[in-house]
Short mmCIF file of C-alpha atoms and ligand atoms in Angstrom, two decimals:
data_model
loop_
_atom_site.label_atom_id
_atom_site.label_comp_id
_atom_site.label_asym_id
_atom_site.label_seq_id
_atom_site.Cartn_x
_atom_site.Cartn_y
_atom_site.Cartn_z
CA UNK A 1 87.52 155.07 89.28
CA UNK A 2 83.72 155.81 89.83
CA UNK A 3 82.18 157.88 87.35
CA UNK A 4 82.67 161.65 87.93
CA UNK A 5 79.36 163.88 88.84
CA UNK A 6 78.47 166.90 87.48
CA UNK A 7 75.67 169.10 89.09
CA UNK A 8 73.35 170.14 86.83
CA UNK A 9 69.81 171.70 86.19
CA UNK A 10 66.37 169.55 85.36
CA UNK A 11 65.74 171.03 82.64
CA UNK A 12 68.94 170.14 80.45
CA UNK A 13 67.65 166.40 80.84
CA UNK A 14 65.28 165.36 78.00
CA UNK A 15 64.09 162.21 76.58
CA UNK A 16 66.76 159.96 78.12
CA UNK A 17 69.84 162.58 77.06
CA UNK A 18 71.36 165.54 78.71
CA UNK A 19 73.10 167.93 77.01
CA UNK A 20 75.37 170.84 78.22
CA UNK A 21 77.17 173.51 77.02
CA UNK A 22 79.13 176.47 78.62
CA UNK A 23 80.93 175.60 82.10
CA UNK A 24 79.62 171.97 82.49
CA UNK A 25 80.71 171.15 78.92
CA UNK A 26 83.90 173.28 79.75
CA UNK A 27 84.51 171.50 82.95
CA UNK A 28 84.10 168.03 81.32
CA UNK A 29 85.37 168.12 78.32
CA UNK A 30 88.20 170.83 78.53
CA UNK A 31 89.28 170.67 81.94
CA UNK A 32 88.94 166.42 82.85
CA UNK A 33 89.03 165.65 79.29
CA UNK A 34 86.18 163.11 79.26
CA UNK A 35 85.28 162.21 75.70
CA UNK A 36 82.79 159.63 74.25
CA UNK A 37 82.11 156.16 76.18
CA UNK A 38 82.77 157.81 79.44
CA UNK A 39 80.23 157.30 82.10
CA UNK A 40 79.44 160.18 84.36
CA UNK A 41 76.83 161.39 87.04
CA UNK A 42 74.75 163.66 86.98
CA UNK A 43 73.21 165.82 89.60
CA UNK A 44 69.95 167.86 89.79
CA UNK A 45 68.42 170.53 91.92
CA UNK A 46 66.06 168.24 92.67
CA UNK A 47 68.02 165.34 94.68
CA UNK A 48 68.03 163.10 91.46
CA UNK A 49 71.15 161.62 90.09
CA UNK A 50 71.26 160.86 86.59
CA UNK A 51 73.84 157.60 85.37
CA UNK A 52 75.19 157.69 81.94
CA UNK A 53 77.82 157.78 79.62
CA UNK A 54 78.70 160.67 77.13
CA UNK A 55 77.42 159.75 73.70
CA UNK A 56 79.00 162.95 71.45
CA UNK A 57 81.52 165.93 71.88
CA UNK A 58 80.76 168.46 69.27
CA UNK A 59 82.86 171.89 69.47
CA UNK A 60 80.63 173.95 72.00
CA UNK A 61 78.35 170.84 73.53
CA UNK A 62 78.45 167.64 75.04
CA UNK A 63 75.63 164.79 75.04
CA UNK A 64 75.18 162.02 77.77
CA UNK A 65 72.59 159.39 77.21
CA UNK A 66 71.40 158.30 80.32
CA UNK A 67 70.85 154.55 81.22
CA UNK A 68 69.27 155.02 84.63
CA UNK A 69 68.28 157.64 87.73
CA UNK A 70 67.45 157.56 91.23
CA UNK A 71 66.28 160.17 93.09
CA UNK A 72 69.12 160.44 96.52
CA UNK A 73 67.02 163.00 98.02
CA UNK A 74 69.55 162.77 100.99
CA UNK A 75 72.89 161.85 100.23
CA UNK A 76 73.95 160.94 103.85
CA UNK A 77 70.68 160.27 105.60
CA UNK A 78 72.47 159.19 108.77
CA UNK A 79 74.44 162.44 109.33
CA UNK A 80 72.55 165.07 111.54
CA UNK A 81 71.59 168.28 109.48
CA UNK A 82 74.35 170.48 110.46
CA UNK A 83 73.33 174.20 110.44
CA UNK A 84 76.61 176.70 110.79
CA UNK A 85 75.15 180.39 112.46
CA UNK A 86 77.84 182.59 111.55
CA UNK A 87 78.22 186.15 112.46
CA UNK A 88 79.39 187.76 109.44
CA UNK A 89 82.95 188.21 109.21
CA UNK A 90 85.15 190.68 107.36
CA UNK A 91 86.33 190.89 104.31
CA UNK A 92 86.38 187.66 101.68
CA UNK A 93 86.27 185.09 104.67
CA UNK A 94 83.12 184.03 104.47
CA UNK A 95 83.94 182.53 101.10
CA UNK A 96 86.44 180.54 102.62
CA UNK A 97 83.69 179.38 105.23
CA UNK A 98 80.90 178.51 103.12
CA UNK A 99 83.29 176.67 100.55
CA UNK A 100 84.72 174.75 102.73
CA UNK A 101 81.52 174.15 105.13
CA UNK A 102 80.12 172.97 101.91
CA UNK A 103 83.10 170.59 101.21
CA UNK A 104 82.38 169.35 104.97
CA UNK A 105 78.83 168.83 104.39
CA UNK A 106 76.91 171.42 106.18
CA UNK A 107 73.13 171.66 105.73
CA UNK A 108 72.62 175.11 105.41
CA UNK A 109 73.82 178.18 106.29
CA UNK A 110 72.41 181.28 108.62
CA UNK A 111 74.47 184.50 108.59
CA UNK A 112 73.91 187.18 110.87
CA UNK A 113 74.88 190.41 112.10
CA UNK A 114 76.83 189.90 114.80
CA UNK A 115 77.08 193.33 117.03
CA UNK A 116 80.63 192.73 116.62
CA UNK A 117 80.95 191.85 113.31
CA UNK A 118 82.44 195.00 111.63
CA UNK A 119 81.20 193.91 108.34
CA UNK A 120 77.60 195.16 107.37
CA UNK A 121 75.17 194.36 105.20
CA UNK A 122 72.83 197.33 104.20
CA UNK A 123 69.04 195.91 103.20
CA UNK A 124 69.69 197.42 99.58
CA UNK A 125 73.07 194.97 99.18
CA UNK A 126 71.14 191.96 100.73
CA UNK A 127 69.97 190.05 96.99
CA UNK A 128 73.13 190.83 95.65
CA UNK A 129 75.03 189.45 98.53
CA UNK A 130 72.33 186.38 98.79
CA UNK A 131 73.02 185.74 95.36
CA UNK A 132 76.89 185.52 95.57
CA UNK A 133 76.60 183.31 98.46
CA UNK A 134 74.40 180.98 97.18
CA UNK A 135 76.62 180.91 93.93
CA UNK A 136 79.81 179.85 96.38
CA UNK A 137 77.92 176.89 97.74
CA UNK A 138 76.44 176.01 94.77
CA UNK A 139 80.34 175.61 93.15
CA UNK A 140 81.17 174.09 96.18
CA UNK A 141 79.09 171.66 95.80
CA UNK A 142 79.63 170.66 92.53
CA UNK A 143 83.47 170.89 92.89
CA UNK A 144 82.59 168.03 95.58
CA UNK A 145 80.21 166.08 94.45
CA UNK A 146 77.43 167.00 96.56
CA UNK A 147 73.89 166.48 94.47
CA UNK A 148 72.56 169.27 96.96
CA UNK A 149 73.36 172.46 97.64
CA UNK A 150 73.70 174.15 100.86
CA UNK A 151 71.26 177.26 101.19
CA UNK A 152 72.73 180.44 102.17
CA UNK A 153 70.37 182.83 104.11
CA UNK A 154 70.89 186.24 106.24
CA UNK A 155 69.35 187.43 109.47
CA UNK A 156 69.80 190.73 110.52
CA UNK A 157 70.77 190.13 114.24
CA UNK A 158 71.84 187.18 116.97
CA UNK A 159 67.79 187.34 118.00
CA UNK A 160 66.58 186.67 114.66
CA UNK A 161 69.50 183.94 114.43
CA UNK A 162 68.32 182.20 117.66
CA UNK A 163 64.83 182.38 118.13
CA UNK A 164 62.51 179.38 117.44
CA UNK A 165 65.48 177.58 115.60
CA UNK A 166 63.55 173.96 116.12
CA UNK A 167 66.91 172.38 116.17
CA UNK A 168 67.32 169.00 118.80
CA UNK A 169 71.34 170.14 119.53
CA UNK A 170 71.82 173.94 119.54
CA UNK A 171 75.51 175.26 120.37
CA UNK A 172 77.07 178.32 121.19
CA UNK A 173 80.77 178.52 120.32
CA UNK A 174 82.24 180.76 123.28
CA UNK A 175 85.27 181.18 124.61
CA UNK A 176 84.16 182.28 127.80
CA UNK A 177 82.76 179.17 128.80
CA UNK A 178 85.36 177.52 131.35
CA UNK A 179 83.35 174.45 132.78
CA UNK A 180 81.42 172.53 129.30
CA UNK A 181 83.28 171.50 126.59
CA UNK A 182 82.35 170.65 123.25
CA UNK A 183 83.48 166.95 124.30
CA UNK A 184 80.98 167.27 127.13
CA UNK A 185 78.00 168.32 124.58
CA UNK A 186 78.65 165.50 122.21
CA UNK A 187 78.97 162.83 124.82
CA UNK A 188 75.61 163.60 125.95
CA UNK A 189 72.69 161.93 124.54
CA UNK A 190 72.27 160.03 121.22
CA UNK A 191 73.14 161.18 117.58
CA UNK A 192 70.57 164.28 116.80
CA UNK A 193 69.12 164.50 113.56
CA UNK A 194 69.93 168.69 113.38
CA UNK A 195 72.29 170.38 114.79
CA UNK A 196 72.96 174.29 115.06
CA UNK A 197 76.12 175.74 115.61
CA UNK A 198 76.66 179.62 116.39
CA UNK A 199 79.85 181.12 115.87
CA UNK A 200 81.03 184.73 116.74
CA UNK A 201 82.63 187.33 114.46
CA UNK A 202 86.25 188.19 114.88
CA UNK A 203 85.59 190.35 118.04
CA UNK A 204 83.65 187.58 119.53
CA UNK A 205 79.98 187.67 120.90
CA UNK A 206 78.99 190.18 122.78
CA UNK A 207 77.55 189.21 126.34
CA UNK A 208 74.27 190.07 125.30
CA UNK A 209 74.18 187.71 122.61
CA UNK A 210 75.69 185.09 124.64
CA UNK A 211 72.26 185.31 126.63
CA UNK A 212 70.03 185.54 123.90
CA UNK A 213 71.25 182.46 122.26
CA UNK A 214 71.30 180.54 125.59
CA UNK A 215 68.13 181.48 126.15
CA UNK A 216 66.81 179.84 123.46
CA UNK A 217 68.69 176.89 124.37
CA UNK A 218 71.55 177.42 122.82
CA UNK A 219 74.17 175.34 125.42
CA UNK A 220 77.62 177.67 125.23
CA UNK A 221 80.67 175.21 124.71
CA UNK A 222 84.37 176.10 124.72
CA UNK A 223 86.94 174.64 121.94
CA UNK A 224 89.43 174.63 124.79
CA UNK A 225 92.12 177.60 125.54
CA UNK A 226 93.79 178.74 122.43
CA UNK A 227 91.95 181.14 120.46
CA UNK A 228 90.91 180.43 117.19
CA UNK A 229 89.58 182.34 114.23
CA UNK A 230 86.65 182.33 113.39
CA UNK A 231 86.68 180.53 110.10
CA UNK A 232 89.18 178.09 111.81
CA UNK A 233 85.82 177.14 114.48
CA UNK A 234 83.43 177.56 112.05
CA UNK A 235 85.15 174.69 109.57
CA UNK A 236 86.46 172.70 112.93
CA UNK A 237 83.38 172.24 113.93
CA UNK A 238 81.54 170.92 111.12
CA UNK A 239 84.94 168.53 110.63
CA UNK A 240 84.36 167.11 114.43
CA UNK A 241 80.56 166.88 114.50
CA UNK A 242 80.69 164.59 110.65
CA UNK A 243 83.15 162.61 112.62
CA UNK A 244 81.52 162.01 115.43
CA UNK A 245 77.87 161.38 113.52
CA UNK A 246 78.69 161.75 110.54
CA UNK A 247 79.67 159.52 107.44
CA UNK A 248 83.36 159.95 108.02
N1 LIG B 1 86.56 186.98 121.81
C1 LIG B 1 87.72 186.97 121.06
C2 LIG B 1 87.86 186.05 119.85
C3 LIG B 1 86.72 185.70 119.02
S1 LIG B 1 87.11 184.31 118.06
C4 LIG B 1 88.22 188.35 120.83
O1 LIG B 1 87.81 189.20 121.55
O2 LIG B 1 89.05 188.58 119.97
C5 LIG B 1 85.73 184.17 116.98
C6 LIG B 1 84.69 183.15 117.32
O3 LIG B 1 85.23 181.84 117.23
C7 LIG B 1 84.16 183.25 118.72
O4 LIG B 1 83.10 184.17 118.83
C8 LIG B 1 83.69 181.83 119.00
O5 LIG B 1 82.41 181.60 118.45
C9 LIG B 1 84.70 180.99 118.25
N2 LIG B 1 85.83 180.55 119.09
C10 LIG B 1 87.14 180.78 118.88
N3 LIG B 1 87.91 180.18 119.81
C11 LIG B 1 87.06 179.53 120.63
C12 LIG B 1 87.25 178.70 121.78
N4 LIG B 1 88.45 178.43 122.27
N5 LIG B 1 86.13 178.18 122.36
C13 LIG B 1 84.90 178.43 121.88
N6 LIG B 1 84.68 179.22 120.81
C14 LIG B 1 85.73 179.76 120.17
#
């Protein structure tokens, strides 16, 4: 089996150790059980992975001496950058979508206020709920393995969301879109290097929004007849866009 990676912070790496205490040490020592002689990985903020193998459990700490690095600053260079523009949903969901969008490899994510979404975010609650986010992804991603971390980050409305996004492929998830399918939007062209995805909120997109995205060149698709939810798009999509460009 290869060695198990841990994400971790710069700073715990000095003069060829790392040492950790609290949840990495937890996490490696208490919940896989590694002990001395084990080789692991290790994963900065910075896109470098550290190799090495632990060299001492004490009580509260673990050390790793580390034999080599290399600096991955993208882990799947071939994959577009996948961008998920969600309109915030209610309630806990949008755990559920940025853990498992992280698990699926999304680049980032943009939230928004959708006019639907009956969720809202008051400016005074914005940090706190930036910070919770981020902290989702960030366990997401080490859970996973991923040596980067998907940023989370809010815009108040669909305008702010679509305007001047600089992506090559930007989509609009809508269900009102009879004649182009997603099929249709991914059989066009070559492999994009980003990618932007906008989902609606649990009412759906308003018409209005539907034209603002478009008319920054968002292309509306449909995910054919049934219904979905919209975590159930928002995670679909990233699964069928890694397949069809992506590393899986
Ligand atoms: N408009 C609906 C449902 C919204 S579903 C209603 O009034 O209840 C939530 C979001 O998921 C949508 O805004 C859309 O972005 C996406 N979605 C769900 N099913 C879809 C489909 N069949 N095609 C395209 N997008 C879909």
């Amino acid at each position: 089996m290869s060695a198990r990676r841990f994400m971790i912070n710069s700073r715990s790496v000095r003069d060829g150790y790392a040492s950790f205490d609290g949840d990495i040490y937890n996490h490696m020592v208490r919940v896989l059980r590694l002990g001395t002689g084990d080789s692991v990985q290790l994963a900065d903020e910075k896109g470098v992975v550290y190799y090495g193998t632990i060299n001492q459990v004490a009580k509260e700490w673990v050390a790793v001496k580390i034999t080599s690095s290399v600096l991955v600053n993208e882990i799947d260079s071939n994959s577009p950058h996948i961008t998920i523009c969600q309109a915030l949903p209610k309630g806990d969901k949008i755990d559920l979508i940025l853990q498992k969008g992280t698990e699926l490899g999304a680049h980032d994510f943009w939230l928004f206020g959708g006019r639907r979404s009956v969720a809202k975010i008051r400016d005074d609650q914005q940090d706190s709920k930036l910070e919770r986010w981020n902290r989702i992804t960030a366990e997401a991603a080490r859970q996973c393995g991923r040596p980067d971390i998907p940023q989370v980050t809010w815009r108040p409305s669909a305008v702010e969301a679509a305007s001047d996004t600089g992506h090559e492929l930007r989509l609009i998830l809508w269900e009102g879109e009879k004649d182009y399918s997603l099929k249709d939007a991914l059989s066009v062209g070559g492999k994009p290097s980003t990618v932007i995805v906008a989902i609606g909120p649990e009412g759906g997109f308003d018409p209005l929004e539907v034209r603002h995205f478009s008319q920054y060149g968002f292309q509306p698709v449909s995910l054919g007849t049934r219904i979905l939810r919209t975590e159930t798009a928002s995670i679909a999509i990233l699964a069928i866009i890694q397949y069809t460009w992506g590393e899986m």
